[in-house]
CSV table of C-alpha atoms and ligand atoms in Angstrom, one decimal:
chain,number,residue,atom,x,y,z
A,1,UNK,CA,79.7,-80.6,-103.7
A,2,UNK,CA,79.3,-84.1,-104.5
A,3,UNK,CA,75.7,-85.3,-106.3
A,4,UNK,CA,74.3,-86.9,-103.1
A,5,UNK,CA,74.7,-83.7,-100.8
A,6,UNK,CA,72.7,-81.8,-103.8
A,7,UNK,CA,69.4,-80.2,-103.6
A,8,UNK,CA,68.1,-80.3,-106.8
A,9,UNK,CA,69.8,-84.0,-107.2
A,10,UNK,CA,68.0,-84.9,-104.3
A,11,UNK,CA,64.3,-83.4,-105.7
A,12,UNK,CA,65.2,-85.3,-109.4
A,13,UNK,CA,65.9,-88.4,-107.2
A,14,UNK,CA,62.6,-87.5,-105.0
A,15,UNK,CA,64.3,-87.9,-101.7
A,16,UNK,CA,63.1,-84.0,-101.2
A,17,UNK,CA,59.9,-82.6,-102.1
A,18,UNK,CA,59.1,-80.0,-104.8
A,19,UNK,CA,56.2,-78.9,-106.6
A,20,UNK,CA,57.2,-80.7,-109.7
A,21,UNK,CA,55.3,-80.4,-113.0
A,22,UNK,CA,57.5,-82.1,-115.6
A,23,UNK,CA,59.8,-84.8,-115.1
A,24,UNK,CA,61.6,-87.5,-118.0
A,25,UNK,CA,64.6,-89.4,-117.9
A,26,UNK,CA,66.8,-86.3,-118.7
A,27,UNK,CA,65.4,-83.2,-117.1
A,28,UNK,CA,62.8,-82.3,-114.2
A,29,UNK,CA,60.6,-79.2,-114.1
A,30,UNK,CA,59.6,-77.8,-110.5
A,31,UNK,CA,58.0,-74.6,-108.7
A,32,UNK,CA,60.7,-72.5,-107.0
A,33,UNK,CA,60.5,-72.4,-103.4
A,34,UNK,CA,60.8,-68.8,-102.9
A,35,UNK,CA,59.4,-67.5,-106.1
A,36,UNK,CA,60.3,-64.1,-107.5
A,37,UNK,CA,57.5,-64.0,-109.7
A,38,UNK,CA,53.9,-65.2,-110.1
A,39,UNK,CA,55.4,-67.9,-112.2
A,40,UNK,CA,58.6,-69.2,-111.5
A,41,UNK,CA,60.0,-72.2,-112.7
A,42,UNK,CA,63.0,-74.1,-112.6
A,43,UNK,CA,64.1,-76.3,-115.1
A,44,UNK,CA,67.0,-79.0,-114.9
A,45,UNK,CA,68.9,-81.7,-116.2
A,46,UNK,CA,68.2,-84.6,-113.9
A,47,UNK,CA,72.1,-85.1,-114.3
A,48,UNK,CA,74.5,-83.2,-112.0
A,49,UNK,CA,76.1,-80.2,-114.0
A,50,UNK,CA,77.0,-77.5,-112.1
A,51,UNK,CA,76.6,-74.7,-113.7
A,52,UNK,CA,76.6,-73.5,-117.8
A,53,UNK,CA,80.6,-73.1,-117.5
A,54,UNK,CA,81.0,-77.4,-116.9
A,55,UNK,CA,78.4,-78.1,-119.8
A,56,UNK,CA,80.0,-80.7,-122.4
A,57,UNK,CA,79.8,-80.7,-126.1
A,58,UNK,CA,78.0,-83.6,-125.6
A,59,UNK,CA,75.6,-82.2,-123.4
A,60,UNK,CA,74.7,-79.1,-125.8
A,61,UNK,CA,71.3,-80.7,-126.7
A,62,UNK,CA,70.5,-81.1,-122.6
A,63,UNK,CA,70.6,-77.1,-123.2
A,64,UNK,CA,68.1,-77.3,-126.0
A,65,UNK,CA,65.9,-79.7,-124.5
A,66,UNK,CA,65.9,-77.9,-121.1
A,67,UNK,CA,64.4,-74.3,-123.3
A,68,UNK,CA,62.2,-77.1,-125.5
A,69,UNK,CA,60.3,-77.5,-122.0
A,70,UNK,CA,60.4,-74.5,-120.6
A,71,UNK,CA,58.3,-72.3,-124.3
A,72,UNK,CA,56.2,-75.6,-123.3
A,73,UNK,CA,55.5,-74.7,-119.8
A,74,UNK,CA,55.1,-71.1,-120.6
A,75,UNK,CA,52.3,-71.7,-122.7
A,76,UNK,CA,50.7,-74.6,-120.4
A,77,UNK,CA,51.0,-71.4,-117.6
A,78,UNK,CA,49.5,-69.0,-120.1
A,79,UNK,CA,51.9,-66.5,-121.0
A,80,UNK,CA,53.8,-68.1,-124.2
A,81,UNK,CA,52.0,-64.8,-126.0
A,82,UNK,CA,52.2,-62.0,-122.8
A,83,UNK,CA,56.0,-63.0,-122.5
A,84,UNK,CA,58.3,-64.8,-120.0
A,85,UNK,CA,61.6,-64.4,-119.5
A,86,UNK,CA,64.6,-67.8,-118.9
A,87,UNK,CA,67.7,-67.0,-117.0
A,88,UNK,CA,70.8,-69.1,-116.0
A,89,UNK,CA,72.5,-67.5,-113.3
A,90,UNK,CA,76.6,-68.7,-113.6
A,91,UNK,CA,78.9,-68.4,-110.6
A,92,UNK,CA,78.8,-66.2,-107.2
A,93,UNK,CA,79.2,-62.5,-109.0
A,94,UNK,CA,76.3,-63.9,-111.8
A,95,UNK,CA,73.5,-64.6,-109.0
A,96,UNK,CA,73.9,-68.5,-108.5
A,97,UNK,CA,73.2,-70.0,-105.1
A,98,UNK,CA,72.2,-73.8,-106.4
A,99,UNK,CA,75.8,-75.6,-107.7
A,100,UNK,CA,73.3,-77.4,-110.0
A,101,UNK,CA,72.4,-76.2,-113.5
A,102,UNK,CA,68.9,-74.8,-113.1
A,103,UNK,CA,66.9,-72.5,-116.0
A,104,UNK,CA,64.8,-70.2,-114.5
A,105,UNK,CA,61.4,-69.4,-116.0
A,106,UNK,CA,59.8,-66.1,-114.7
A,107,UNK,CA,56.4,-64.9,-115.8
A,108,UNK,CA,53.8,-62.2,-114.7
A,109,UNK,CA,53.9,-59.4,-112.8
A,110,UNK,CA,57.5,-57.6,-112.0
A,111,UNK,CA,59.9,-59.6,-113.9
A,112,UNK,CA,61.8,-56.5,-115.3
A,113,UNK,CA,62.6,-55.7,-111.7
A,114,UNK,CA,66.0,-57.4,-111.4
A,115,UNK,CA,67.2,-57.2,-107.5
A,116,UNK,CA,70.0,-59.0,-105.8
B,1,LIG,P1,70.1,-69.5,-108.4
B,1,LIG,O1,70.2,-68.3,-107.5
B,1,LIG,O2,70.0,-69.1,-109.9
B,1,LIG,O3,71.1,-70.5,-108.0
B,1,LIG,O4,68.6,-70.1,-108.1
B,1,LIG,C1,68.4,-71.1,-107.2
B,1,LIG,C2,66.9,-71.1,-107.0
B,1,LIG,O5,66.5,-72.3,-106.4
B,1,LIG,C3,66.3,-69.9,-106.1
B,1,LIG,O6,65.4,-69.2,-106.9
B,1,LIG,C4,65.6,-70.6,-105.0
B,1,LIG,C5,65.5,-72.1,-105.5
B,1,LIG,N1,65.6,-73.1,-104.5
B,1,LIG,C6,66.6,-73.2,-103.6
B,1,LIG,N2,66.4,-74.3,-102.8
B,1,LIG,C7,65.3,-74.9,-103.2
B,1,LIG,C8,64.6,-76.1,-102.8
B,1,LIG,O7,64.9,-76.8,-101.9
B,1,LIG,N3,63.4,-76.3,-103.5
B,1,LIG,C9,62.9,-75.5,-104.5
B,1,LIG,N4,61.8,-75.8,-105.1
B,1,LIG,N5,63.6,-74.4,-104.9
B,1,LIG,C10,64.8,-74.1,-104.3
């Protein structure tokens, strides 16, 4: 999938909507569109990375930064002390849907329930 045909490329770029709360010139934060939890969160670099497995060396501290923001969200949402859990879902058999390297923040109610 090339960049322009991207979804998450195309909310960084702001050509479609999203409930974003963060955005800077290397990663954007947004609501989830069909949230699993009371809080869920996506976190991204605004750069098109597929997914963890085409992550460069040189790209390590995009990782870093991307679960920087997202122990910031948390506590902006309230729940840096109740808990939260981040998740990167890699390829079809690991839960991915969105070719575009997204970190999941999940907070409140149910977030030990894991379903497919
Ligand atoms: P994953 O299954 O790990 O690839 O997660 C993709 C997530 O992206 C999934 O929880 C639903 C969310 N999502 C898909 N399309 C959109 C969209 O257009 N806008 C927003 N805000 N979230 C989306």
């Amino acid at each position: 999938m090339s960049p322009e045909e991207c979804i998450f490329c195309q909310i960084v770029a702001g050509t479609s909507q999203a409930k974003i709360i963060y955005q800077d010139e290397e990663i954007t934060a947004f609501w989830d569109q069909y949230p699993a939890a009371p809080v869920h969160i996506l976190i991204v670099p605004n750069k098109h990375i597929p997914s963890i497995n085409e992550v460069a060396e040189e790209d390590a501290y995009l990782l870093t930064k991307l679960i920087f923001k997202a122990r910031e969200i948390a506590e902006d949402q309230g729940v840096r002390e109740k808990g939260y859990r981040l998740l990167f879902n890699i390829g079809k058999e690991g839960g991915q849907s969105v070719y575009h390297l997204h970190l999941h923040l999940f907070a409140g109610k149910h977030i030990l329930v894991v379903k497919d």
